[in-house]
Tab-separated table of C-alpha atoms in Angstrom:
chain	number	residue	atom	x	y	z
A	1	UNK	CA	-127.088	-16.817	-35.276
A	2	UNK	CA	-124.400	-15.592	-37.500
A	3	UNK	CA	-120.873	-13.616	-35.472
A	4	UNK	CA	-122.479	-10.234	-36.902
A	5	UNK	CA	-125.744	-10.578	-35.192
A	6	UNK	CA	-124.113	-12.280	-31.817
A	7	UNK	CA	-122.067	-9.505	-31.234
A	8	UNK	CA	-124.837	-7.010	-32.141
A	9	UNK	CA	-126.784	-8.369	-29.374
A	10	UNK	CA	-124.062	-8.172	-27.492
A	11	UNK	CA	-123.385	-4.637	-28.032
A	12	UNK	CA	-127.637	-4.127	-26.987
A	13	UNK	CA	-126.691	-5.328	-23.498
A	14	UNK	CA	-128.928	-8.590	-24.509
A	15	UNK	CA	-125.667	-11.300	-24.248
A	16	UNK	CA	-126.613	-13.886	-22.084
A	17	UNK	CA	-123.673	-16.226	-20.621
A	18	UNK	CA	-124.782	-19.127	-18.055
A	19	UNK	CA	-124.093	-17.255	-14.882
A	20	UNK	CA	-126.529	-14.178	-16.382
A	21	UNK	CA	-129.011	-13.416	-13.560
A	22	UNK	CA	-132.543	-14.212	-14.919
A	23	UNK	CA	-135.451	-11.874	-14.304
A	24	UNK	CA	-138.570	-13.311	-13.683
A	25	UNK	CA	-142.044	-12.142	-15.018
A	26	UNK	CA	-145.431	-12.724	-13.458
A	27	UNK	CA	-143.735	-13.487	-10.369
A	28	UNK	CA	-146.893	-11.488	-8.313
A	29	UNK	CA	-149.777	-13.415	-6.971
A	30	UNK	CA	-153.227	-12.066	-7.828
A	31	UNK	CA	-153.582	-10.142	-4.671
A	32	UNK	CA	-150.458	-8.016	-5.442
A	33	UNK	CA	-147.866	-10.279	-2.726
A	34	UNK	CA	-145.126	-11.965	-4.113
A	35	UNK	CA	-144.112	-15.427	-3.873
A	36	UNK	CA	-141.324	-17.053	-1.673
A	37	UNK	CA	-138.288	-14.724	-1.109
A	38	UNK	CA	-139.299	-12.281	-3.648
A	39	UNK	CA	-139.768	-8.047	-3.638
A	40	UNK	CA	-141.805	-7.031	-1.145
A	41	UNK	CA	-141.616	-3.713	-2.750
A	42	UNK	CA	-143.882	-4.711	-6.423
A	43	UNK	CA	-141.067	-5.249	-8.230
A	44	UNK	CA	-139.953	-8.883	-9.884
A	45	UNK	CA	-137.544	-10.607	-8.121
A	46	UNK	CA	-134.092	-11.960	-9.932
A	47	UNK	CA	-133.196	-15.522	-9.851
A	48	UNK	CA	-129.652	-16.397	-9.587
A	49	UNK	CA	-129.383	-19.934	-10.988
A	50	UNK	CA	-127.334	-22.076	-8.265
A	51	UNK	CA	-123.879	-24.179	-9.602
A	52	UNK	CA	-124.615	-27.602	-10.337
A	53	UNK	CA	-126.057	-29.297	-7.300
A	54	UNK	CA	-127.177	-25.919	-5.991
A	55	UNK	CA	-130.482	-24.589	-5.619
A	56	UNK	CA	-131.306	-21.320	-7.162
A	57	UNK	CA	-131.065	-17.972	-4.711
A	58	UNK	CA	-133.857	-15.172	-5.212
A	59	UNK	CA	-132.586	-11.977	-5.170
A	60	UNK	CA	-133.430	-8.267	-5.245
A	61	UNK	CA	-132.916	-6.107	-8.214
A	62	UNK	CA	-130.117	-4.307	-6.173
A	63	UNK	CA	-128.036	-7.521	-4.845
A	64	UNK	CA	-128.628	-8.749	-8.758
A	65	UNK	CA	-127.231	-5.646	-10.187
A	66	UNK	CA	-124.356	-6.020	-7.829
A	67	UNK	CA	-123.711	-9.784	-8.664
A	68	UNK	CA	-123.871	-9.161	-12.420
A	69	UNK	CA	-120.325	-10.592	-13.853
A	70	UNK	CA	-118.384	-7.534	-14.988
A	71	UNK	CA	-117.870	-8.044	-18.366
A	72	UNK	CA	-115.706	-4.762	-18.919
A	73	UNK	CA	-113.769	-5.102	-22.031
A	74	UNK	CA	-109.697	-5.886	-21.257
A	75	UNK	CA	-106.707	-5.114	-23.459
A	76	UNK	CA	-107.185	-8.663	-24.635
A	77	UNK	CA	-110.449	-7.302	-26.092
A	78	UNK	CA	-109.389	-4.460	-27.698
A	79	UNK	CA	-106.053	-6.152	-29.369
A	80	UNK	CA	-108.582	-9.152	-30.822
A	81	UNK	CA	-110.992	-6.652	-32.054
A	82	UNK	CA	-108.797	-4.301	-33.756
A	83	UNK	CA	-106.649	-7.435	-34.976
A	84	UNK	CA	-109.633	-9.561	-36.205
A	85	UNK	CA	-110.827	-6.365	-38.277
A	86	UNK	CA	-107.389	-5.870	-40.037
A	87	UNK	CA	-107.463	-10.078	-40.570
A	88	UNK	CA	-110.637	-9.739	-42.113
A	89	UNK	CA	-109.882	-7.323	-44.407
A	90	UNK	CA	-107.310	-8.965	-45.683
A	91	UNK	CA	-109.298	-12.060	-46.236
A	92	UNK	CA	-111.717	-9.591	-48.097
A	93	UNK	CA	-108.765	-8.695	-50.768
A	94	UNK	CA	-108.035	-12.125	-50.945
A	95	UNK	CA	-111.516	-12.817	-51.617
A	96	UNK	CA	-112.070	-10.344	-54.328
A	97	UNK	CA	-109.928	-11.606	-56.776
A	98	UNK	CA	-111.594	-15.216	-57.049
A	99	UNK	CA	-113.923	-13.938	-59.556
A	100	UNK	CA	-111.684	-12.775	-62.116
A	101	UNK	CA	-108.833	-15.287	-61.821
A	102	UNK	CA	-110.145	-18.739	-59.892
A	103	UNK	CA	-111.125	-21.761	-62.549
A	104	UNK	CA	-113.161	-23.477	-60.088
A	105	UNK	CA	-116.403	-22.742	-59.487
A	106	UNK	CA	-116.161	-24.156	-55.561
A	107	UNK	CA	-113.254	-21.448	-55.309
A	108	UNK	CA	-115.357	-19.253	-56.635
A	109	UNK	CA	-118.269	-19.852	-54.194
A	110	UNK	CA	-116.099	-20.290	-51.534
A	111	UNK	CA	-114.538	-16.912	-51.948
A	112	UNK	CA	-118.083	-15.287	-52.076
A	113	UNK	CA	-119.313	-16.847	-48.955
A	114	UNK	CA	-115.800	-15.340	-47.015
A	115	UNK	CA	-116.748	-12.110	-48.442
A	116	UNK	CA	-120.375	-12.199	-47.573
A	117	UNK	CA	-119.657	-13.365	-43.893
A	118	UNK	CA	-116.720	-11.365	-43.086
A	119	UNK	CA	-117.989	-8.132	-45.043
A	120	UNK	CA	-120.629	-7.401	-42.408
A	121	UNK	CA	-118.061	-8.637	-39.361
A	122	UNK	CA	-116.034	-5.906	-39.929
A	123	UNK	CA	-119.268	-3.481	-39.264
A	124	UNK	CA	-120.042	-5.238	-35.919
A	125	UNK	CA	-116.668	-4.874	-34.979
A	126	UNK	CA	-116.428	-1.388	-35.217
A	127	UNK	CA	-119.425	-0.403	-33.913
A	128	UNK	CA	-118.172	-2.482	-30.846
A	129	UNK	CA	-115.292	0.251	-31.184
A	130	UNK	CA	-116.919	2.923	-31.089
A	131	UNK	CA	-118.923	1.764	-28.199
A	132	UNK	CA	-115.646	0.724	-26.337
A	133	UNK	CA	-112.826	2.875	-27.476
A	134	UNK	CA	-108.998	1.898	-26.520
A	135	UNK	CA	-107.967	3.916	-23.885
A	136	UNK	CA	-106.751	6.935	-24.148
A	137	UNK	CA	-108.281	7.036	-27.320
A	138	UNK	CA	-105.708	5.044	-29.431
A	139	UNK	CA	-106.127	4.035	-32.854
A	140	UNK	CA	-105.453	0.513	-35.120
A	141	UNK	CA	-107.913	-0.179	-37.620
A	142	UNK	CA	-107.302	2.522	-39.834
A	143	UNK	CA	-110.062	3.874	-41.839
A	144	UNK	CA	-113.126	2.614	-40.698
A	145	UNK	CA	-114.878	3.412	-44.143
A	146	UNK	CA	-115.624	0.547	-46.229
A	147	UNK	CA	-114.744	-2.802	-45.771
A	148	UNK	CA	-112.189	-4.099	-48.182
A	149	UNK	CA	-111.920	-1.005	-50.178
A	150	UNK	CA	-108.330	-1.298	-49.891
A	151	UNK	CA	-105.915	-2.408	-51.914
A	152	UNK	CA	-102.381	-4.206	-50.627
A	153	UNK	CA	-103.597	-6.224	-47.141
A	154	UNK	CA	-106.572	-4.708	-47.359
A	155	UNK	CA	-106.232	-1.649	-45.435
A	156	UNK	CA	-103.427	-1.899	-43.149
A	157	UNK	CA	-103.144	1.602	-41.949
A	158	UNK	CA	-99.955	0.827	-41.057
A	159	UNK	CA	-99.990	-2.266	-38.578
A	160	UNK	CA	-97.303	-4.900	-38.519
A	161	UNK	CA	-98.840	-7.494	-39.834
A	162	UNK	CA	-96.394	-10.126	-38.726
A	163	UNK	CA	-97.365	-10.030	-35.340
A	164	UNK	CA	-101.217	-11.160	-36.237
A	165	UNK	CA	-100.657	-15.091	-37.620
A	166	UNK	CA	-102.362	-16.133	-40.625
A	167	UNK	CA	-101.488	-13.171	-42.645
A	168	UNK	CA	-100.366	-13.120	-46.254
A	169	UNK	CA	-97.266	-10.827	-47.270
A	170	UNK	CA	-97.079	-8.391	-49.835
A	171	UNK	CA	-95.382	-10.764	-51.645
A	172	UNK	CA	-97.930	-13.668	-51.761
A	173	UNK	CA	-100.720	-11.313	-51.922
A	174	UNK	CA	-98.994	-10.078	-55.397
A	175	UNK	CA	-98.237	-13.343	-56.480
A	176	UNK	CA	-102.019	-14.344	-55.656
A	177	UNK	CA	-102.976	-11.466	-58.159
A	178	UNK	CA	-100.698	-12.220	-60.763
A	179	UNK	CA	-102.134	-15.904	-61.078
A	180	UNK	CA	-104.892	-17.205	-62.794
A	181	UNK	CA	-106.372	-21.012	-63.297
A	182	UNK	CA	-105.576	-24.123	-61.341
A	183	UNK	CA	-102.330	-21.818	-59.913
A	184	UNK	CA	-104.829	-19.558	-58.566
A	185	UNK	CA	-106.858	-21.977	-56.905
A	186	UNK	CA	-104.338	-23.781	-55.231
A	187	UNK	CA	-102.413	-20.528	-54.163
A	188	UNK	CA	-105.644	-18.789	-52.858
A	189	UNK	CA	-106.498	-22.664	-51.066
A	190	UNK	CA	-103.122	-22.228	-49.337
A	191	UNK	CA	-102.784	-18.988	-48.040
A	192	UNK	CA	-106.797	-18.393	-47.262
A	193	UNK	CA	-106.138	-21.631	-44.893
A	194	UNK	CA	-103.246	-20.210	-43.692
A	195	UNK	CA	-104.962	-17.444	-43.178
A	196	UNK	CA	-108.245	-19.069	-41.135
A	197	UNK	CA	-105.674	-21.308	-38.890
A	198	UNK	CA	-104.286	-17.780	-37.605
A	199	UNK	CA	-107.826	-16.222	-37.056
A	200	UNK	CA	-108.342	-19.482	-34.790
A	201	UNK	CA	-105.381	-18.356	-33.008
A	202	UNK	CA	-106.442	-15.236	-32.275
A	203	UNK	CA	-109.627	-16.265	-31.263
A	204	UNK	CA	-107.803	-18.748	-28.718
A	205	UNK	CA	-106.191	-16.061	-27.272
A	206	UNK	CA	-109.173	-14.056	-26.494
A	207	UNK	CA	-110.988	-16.651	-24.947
A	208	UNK	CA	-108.340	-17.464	-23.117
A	209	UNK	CA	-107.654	-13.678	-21.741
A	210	UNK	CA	-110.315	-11.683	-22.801
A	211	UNK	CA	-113.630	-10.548	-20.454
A	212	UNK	CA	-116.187	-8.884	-22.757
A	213	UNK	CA	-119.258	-11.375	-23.147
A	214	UNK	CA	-119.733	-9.747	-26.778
A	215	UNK	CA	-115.982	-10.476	-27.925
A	216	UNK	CA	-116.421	-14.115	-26.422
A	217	UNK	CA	-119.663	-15.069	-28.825
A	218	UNK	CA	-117.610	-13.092	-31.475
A	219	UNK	CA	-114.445	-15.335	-31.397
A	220	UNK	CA	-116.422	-18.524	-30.727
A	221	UNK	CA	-118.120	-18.005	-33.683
A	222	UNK	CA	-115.116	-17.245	-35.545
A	223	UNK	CA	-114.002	-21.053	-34.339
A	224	UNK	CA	-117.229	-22.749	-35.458
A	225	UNK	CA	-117.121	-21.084	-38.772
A	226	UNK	CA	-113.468	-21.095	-39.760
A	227	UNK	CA	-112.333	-23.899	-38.357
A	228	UNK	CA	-115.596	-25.695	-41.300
A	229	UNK	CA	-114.430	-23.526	-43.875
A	230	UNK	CA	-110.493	-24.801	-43.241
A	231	UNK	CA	-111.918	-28.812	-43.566
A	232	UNK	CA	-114.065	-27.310	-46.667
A	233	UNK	CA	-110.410	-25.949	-48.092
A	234	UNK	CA	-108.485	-29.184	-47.517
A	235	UNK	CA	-111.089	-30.712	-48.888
A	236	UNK	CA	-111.087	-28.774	-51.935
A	237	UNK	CA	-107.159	-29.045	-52.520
């Protein structure tokens, strides 16, 4: 499962984290009674799985839909989302001028597969926006139209980009443009790794204060996958 579909399944209401209540099916005997413990009433009883060492409690659909962990989305949320989108932008304008300018053909792939993965990110992200706005109904992604469009750092619509780590300056970002060959390579291997150690950071920081179950899968993913493209990178330079 790729970030992009993990956080659209999150954004279905289908996440499932361990202490998710499990519903079961078939749970009715033949004769229409339920088993041990469970509705009286026809409908399927909900088991809550016990900690380790516990066993597991039957409950109602009512006392399950009051136990459900509340997975309300937190400022932490919202500043990782908004941040991550901006990051990956950048990374998209990065990206894009591999192609043209890179003389190595793993560059070159490399690039492509940032593009291809963070390209539809961006789109999961904001649909999660739009399904959780910011309070008060405050802005910081910008335009929301197409991912990577942008020129500069890739669409900053204004941010301060020195308070998200990783993220190349308008200076490195033009002296990424102006070089081509070997200097490209190395310069896009530098700041692109740059770049992925500050998206781990980020996604430290919301697992560390975030509570949305969909922003979780999205920033562990972001781990798994950056953190193999940074050893790919060092590899490669």
């Amino acid at each position: 499962m790729d970030m992009a579909k993990g956080l659209l399944r999150g954004l279905a209401g289908a996440a499932v984290v361990s202490a998710t209540l499990l519903a079961l099916a078939g749970c009715q005997d033949d004769d229409g009674k339920t088993g041990a413990n469970g509705a009286k009433d026809g409908r399927n009883p909900v088991i809550a799985p016990g900690k380790p060492g516990e066993r597991a409690r039957t409950l109602s659909p009512e006392q399950a839909a009051r136990e459900r962990p509340d997975d309300t989305p937190n400022a932490a949320d919202q500043t990782y989302v908004r941040g991550m989108i901006e990051h990956h932008r950048q990374a998209l304008t990065m990206s894009a001028l591999a192609p043209d300018r890179a003389s190595s053909e793993a560059v070159k792939g490399l690039a492509e597969r940032i593009a291809a993965a963070q390209k539809p990110e961006i789109g999961a992200m904001e649909r999660w926006l739009a399904r959780y706005p910011a309070p008060g109904g405050a802005g910081g992604t910008g335009s929301t139209g197409s991912a990577g469009s942008a020129g500069g750092t890739g669409g900053s619509g204004g941010h301060d980009h020195g308070a998200m780590p990783g993220m190349a300056t308008e200076q490195q970002l033009g002296e990424l443009a102006d070089a081509r060959g070997a200097d490209f390579d190395r310069l896009f291997l530098t700041l692109m790794t740059a770049h992925h150690e500050g998206a781990l950071k980020m996604a430290g920081q919301a697992l560390a204060g975030g509570n949305n179950v969909a922003v979780e899968e999205m920033a562990t993913e972001v781990v798994a996958t950056q953190t193999a493209e940074i050893h790919r990178m060092r590899a490669l330079g």
